[in-house]
Amino acid sequence: MKTTASLTRSKRITTFLTYAALILGSVIMIFPFVWMILTSSKTIPESLAIPPTIFPKELILSNFQDAMESLPFLNLYWNTALMIVFRVLCAIVFSSMAGYAFAKLNFKGKNFLFGIVLVQMSLPSQIFIIPQYQMVAHMGLANTIFALVFPGLVSAFGVFFLRQTYMGIPNEIGEAAYLDGCNQWQTFTKVMFPLTGTSVAALTIFTAVFAYSDLMWPLVVNSDLKMMTLSSGLATLRGQFTTNFPVLMAGSLLAMLPMVILYLIFQRQFIEGIASTGGK
């Protein structure tokens, strides 16, 4: 049998290895952001030097000014904010109604329609770009905010996610609401939907993050620089033959600031929303 001292030593070693692995993982995750901040203050020769220089010899703050002069950041911030807000609203409204219908209502073709939702989730989003662009172009709505929001009008992930949430709500709650005189719409809006607050918060976070990081669709549908989002606007800073990496990193840092500020403000809600997806 192991002695108490050996058990204590084994526990300490396990704890040390666990913390060492976590610290190493944290450093690996944080390093790209630190490198971006350092590169944004370098000169072009320093950013291209081999072996690479970690710290700049002097802080070059003019890179941020060059980035702001190269891109209309106020327009990019506004377009990105509108895209995120409208995609989140569409995801919450339509996914909640569809998720409730698939979970609690019985209608013809229910399983077939939900199978289509699952098929859409399993396919890469890139295959929908051409038909979606053709639809927007035929409506004459390219280079508009609606064009940015269009792919997010319906969220297959949101429908599936909230369907699972509604399935976890006992049917007796809806039956009790019906006995109290509520119709189907009142049962959904006044009884069922308020019970999905945590899942809706998680869906809001996922939708906002996906919309913020969406690059290909905004780059395809909006060719006007003033109608681009932050991600697609930053892509224009990359040259065909050479790239001014300090200016690119400065622009990336400016583009990150809104999401960093929002995370710091809603940190608790963000963590609770992510944790709620793992179980109840």
Short mmCIF file of C-alpha atoms in Angstrom, two decimals:
data_model
loop_
_atom_site.label_atom_id
_atom_site.label_comp_id
_atom_site.label_asym_id
_atom_site.label_seq_id
_atom_site.Cartn_x
_atom_site.Cartn_y
_atom_site.Cartn_z
CA MET A 1 0.00 0.00 0.00
CA LYS A 2 1.17 3.50 -0.74
CA THR A 3 2.13 5.63 2.22
CA THR A 4 0.56 8.99 2.93
CA ALA A 5 3.79 10.76 1.90
CA SER A 6 3.88 9.01 -1.48
CA LEU A 7 0.22 9.81 -2.12
CA THR A 8 0.81 13.45 -1.25
CA ARG A 9 3.88 13.59 -3.52
CA SER A 10 1.92 11.97 -6.37
CA LYS A 11 -0.90 14.49 -5.93
CA ARG A 12 1.56 17.38 -5.99
CA ILE A 13 3.20 16.08 -9.15
CA THR A 14 -0.20 15.69 -10.84
CA THR A 15 -1.21 19.19 -9.79
CA PHE A 16 2.10 20.62 -11.02
CA LEU A 17 1.80 18.90 -14.41
CA THR A 18 -1.81 20.06 -14.76
CA TYR A 19 -0.95 23.69 -14.04
CA ALA A 20 2.12 23.49 -16.29
CA ALA A 21 -0.01 22.21 -19.19
CA LEU A 22 -2.62 24.93 -18.60
CA ILE A 23 0.02 27.66 -18.44
CA LEU A 24 1.66 26.37 -21.62
CA GLY A 25 -1.70 26.31 -23.40
CA SER A 26 -2.45 29.85 -22.21
CA VAL A 27 0.91 31.11 -23.50
CA ILE A 28 0.33 29.45 -26.89
CA MET A 29 -3.10 31.07 -27.16
CA ILE A 30 -2.00 34.54 -26.00
CA PHE A 31 1.24 34.69 -28.01
CA PRO A 32 -0.42 35.58 -31.39
CA PHE A 33 -2.18 38.55 -29.78
CA VAL A 34 1.01 39.72 -28.09
CA TRP A 35 2.88 39.35 -31.40
CA MET A 36 0.19 41.40 -33.15
CA ILE A 37 0.55 44.21 -30.61
CA LEU A 38 4.33 44.20 -30.89
CA THR A 39 4.30 44.07 -34.69
CA SER A 40 1.88 47.01 -34.87
CA SER A 41 4.63 49.20 -33.37
CA LYS A 42 7.49 48.00 -35.60
CA THR A 43 8.95 49.29 -38.83
CA ILE A 44 8.54 47.29 -42.03
CA PRO A 45 12.18 45.98 -41.98
CA GLU A 46 11.73 44.86 -38.36
CA SER A 47 8.51 43.01 -39.19
CA LEU A 48 10.27 41.13 -42.04
CA ALA A 49 13.57 40.49 -40.25
CA ILE A 50 14.94 36.93 -40.08
CA PRO A 51 15.49 35.86 -37.35
CA PRO A 52 12.45 37.81 -36.17
CA THR A 53 12.82 40.64 -33.69
CA ILE A 54 10.43 40.34 -30.77
CA PHE A 55 10.49 43.87 -29.37
CA PRO A 56 10.60 46.96 -31.60
CA LYS A 57 13.58 49.28 -31.19
CA GLU A 58 11.15 52.20 -30.89
CA LEU A 59 7.39 52.49 -30.83
CA ILE A 60 6.03 53.53 -34.24
CA LEU A 61 2.54 54.81 -33.44
CA SER A 62 2.14 56.24 -36.94
CA ASN A 63 1.13 52.74 -38.09
CA PHE A 64 -2.26 53.27 -36.43
CA GLN A 65 -2.69 56.58 -38.21
CA ASP A 66 -1.78 54.96 -41.54
CA ALA A 67 -4.31 52.19 -40.90
CA MET A 68 -7.07 54.71 -40.13
CA GLU A 69 -6.21 56.68 -43.25
CA SER A 70 -6.24 53.53 -45.40
CA LEU A 71 -9.65 52.32 -44.21
CA PRO A 72 -12.89 54.12 -43.27
CA PHE A 73 -13.03 52.57 -39.81
CA LEU A 74 -16.17 54.44 -38.74
CA ASN A 75 -18.05 52.90 -41.67
CA LEU A 76 -16.55 49.47 -40.98
CA TYR A 77 -17.52 49.65 -37.29
CA TRP A 78 -21.06 50.74 -38.17
CA ASN A 79 -21.55 48.07 -40.85
CA THR A 80 -20.20 45.34 -38.58
CA ALA A 81 -22.39 46.47 -35.68
CA LEU A 82 -25.53 46.52 -37.83
CA MET A 83 -24.75 43.12 -39.31
CA ILE A 84 -24.24 41.59 -35.86
CA VAL A 85 -27.39 43.18 -34.39
CA PHE A 86 -29.69 42.12 -37.24
CA ARG A 87 -28.22 38.62 -37.48
CA VAL A 88 -28.68 38.15 -33.74
CA LEU A 89 -32.28 39.40 -33.87
CA CYS A 90 -33.11 37.12 -36.81
CA ALA A 91 -31.46 34.15 -35.13
CA ILE A 92 -33.39 34.69 -31.89
CA VAL A 93 -36.79 35.35 -33.45
CA PHE A 94 -36.87 32.79 -36.27
CA SER A 95 -34.84 30.08 -34.54
CA SER A 96 -37.02 30.32 -31.43
CA MET A 97 -40.24 29.92 -33.40
CA ALA A 98 -38.87 27.11 -35.58
CA GLY A 99 -37.25 25.34 -32.62
CA TYR A 100 -40.51 25.47 -30.67
CA ALA A 101 -42.48 24.15 -33.64
CA PHE A 102 -40.11 21.23 -34.21
CA ALA A 103 -40.02 20.38 -30.51
CA LYS A 104 -43.60 20.82 -29.35
CA LEU A 105 -45.93 20.84 -32.36
CA ASN A 106 -47.10 17.98 -34.53
CA PHE A 107 -47.58 18.75 -38.22
CA LYS A 108 -47.21 16.97 -41.53
CA GLY A 109 -43.64 16.74 -42.83
CA LYS A 110 -42.12 17.71 -39.48
CA ASN A 111 -39.35 15.11 -39.53
CA PHE A 112 -38.59 15.72 -43.21
CA LEU A 113 -38.24 19.48 -42.70
CA PHE A 114 -36.05 19.01 -39.65
CA GLY A 115 -33.92 16.61 -41.68
CA ILE A 116 -33.34 19.43 -44.17
CA VAL A 117 -32.12 21.60 -41.29
CA LEU A 118 -29.67 18.89 -40.25
CA VAL A 119 -28.45 18.49 -43.84
CA GLN A 120 -27.79 22.22 -44.05
CA MET A 121 -25.75 22.05 -40.85
CA SER A 122 -23.63 19.22 -42.25
CA LEU A 123 -22.75 21.04 -45.48
CA PRO A 124 -19.96 23.64 -45.71
CA SER A 125 -21.28 27.19 -45.88
CA GLN A 126 -19.13 27.95 -48.94
CA ILE A 127 -21.42 25.98 -51.25
CA PHE A 128 -24.27 28.41 -50.53
CA ILE A 129 -22.30 31.54 -51.45
CA ILE A 130 -23.03 31.48 -55.21
CA PRO A 131 -26.83 30.94 -54.96
CA GLN A 132 -27.08 33.43 -52.10
CA TYR A 133 -25.12 36.03 -54.08
CA GLN A 134 -27.31 35.47 -57.14
CA MET A 135 -30.44 36.00 -55.03
CA VAL A 136 -29.07 39.25 -53.56
CA ALA A 137 -27.85 40.47 -56.96
CA HIS A 138 -31.20 39.76 -58.64
CA MET A 139 -32.93 41.78 -55.92
CA GLY A 140 -30.51 44.64 -56.59
CA LEU A 141 -29.41 44.72 -52.96
CA ALA A 142 -25.65 44.17 -53.31
CA ASN A 143 -23.49 46.65 -51.38
CA THR A 144 -26.16 47.10 -48.70
CA ILE A 145 -26.57 46.17 -45.05
CA PHE A 146 -29.31 43.71 -46.04
CA ALA A 147 -26.76 41.87 -48.19
CA LEU A 148 -24.56 41.38 -45.13
CA VAL A 149 -27.47 40.11 -43.04
CA PHE A 150 -29.03 37.90 -45.72
CA PRO A 151 -27.22 34.59 -44.95
CA GLY A 152 -28.13 34.99 -41.28
CA LEU A 153 -31.87 35.43 -41.78
CA VAL A 154 -32.27 31.73 -40.94
CA SER A 155 -29.81 29.87 -38.72
CA ALA A 156 -29.82 26.08 -39.00
CA PHE A 157 -27.60 25.86 -35.93
CA GLY A 158 -29.97 28.13 -34.00
CA VAL A 159 -33.01 26.04 -34.96
CA PHE A 160 -31.31 22.82 -33.88
CA PHE A 161 -29.91 24.39 -30.69
CA LEU A 162 -33.20 25.85 -29.49
CA ARG A 163 -35.15 22.75 -30.53
CA GLN A 164 -33.02 20.77 -28.10
CA THR A 165 -33.70 23.39 -25.44
CA TYR A 166 -37.48 23.25 -25.93
CA MET A 167 -37.41 19.46 -25.89
CA GLY A 168 -35.91 19.68 -22.41
CA ILE A 169 -38.92 21.65 -21.15
CA PRO A 170 -41.67 19.34 -19.80
CA ASN A 171 -44.83 19.16 -21.90
CA GLU A 172 -46.87 19.60 -18.72
CA ILE A 173 -45.90 23.28 -18.63
CA GLY A 174 -47.46 23.90 -22.03
CA GLU A 175 -50.52 21.83 -21.11
CA ALA A 176 -50.98 23.87 -17.95
CA ALA A 177 -50.81 27.08 -19.96
CA TYR A 178 -53.45 25.68 -22.35
CA LEU A 179 -55.74 24.84 -19.44
CA ASP A 180 -55.32 28.41 -18.17
CA GLY A 181 -56.70 29.70 -21.48
CA CYS A 182 -53.54 30.38 -23.48
CA ASN A 183 -53.54 29.70 -27.20
CA GLN A 184 -50.49 28.29 -28.98
CA TRP A 185 -48.91 31.71 -29.62
CA GLN A 186 -49.44 32.85 -26.03
CA THR A 187 -48.00 29.58 -24.74
CA PHE A 188 -44.90 30.15 -26.83
CA THR A 189 -44.36 33.86 -26.11
CA LYS A 190 -45.47 34.06 -22.46
CA VAL A 191 -44.57 30.63 -21.08
CA MET A 192 -42.06 28.68 -23.18
CA PHE A 193 -39.80 31.37 -24.61
CA PRO A 194 -39.00 33.02 -21.23
CA LEU A 195 -37.70 29.63 -20.01
CA THR A 196 -35.00 29.59 -22.70
CA GLY A 197 -33.14 32.70 -21.52
CA THR A 198 -29.80 30.98 -20.94
CA SER A 199 -29.88 29.19 -24.28
CA VAL A 200 -30.89 32.39 -26.09
CA ALA A 201 -27.94 34.16 -24.45
CA ALA A 202 -25.62 31.41 -25.67
CA LEU A 203 -27.09 31.61 -29.19
CA THR A 204 -26.62 35.39 -29.12
CA ILE A 205 -22.95 34.96 -28.27
CA PHE A 206 -22.35 32.32 -30.94
CA THR A 207 -24.19 34.32 -33.61
CA ALA A 208 -22.32 37.53 -32.76
CA VAL A 209 -18.93 35.81 -32.83
CA PHE A 210 -19.69 34.03 -36.12
CA ALA A 211 -20.94 37.26 -37.71
CA TYR A 212 -17.96 39.27 -36.51
CA SER A 213 -15.47 36.73 -37.91
CA ASP A 214 -17.33 36.19 -41.21
CA LEU A 215 -14.91 37.11 -44.00
CA MET A 216 -15.82 35.43 -47.28
CA TRP A 217 -19.46 36.52 -47.62
CA PRO A 218 -18.93 40.27 -46.85
CA LEU A 219 -15.93 40.26 -49.17
CA VAL A 220 -18.00 38.77 -52.01
CA VAL A 221 -21.30 40.61 -51.70
CA ASN A 222 -20.07 44.13 -50.86
CA SER A 223 -17.31 45.43 -53.12
CA ASP A 224 -17.69 49.05 -51.98
CA LEU A 225 -15.09 49.70 -49.26
CA LYS A 226 -17.51 51.88 -47.30
CA MET A 227 -20.02 49.02 -47.14
CA MET A 228 -17.55 46.36 -45.99
CA THR A 229 -17.19 44.95 -42.50
CA LEU A 230 -14.08 44.98 -40.34
CA SER A 231 -12.92 41.54 -41.46
CA SER A 232 -13.37 42.18 -45.18
CA GLY A 233 -11.95 45.70 -44.93
CA LEU A 234 -8.78 44.42 -43.28
CA ALA A 235 -8.37 41.92 -46.12
CA THR A 236 -7.88 44.85 -48.51
CA LEU A 237 -4.75 45.90 -46.60
CA ARG A 238 -2.96 42.78 -47.81
CA GLY A 239 -1.09 43.65 -51.01
CA GLN A 240 -0.72 41.43 -54.06
CA PHE A 241 3.08 41.31 -53.91
CA THR A 242 4.06 42.94 -50.61
CA THR A 243 2.19 43.61 -47.38
CA ASN A 244 2.78 46.34 -44.83
CA PHE A 245 2.50 44.05 -41.82
CA PRO A 246 2.83 46.77 -39.14
CA VAL A 247 -0.11 48.68 -40.66
CA LEU A 248 -2.06 45.44 -41.08
CA MET A 249 -1.47 44.51 -37.44
CA ALA A 250 -2.41 48.02 -36.32
CA GLY A 251 -5.65 47.74 -38.28
CA SER A 252 -6.32 44.31 -36.80
CA LEU A 253 -5.81 45.71 -33.31
CA LEU A 254 -8.27 48.52 -34.01
CA ALA A 255 -10.75 45.98 -35.36
CA MET A 256 -10.44 43.85 -32.21
CA LEU A 257 -11.14 46.66 -29.76
CA PRO A 258 -14.98 46.58 -29.94
CA MET A 259 -15.19 42.84 -29.27
CA VAL A 260 -12.63 43.06 -26.46
CA ILE A 261 -14.59 45.87 -24.82
CA LEU A 262 -17.87 43.96 -25.18
CA TYR A 263 -16.26 40.85 -23.69
CA LEU A 264 -14.96 42.80 -20.70
CA ILE A 265 -18.41 44.31 -20.11
CA PHE A 266 -20.40 41.08 -20.58
CA GLN A 267 -17.77 38.63 -19.36
CA ARG A 268 -20.07 36.93 -16.86
CA GLN A 269 -22.87 36.47 -19.39
CA PHE A 270 -20.40 35.19 -21.97
CA ILE A 271 -19.02 32.53 -19.61
CA GLU A 272 -22.48 31.49 -18.43
CA GLY A 273 -23.71 31.23 -22.00
CA ILE A 274 -20.80 29.05 -23.07
CA ALA A 275 -21.07 26.88 -19.95
CA SER A 276 -24.80 26.33 -20.50
CA THR A 277 -24.11 24.54 -23.79
CA GLY A 278 -22.23 21.80 -22.00
CA GLY A 279 -25.08 20.54 -19.88
CA LYS A 280 -27.81 21.45 -17.44
#
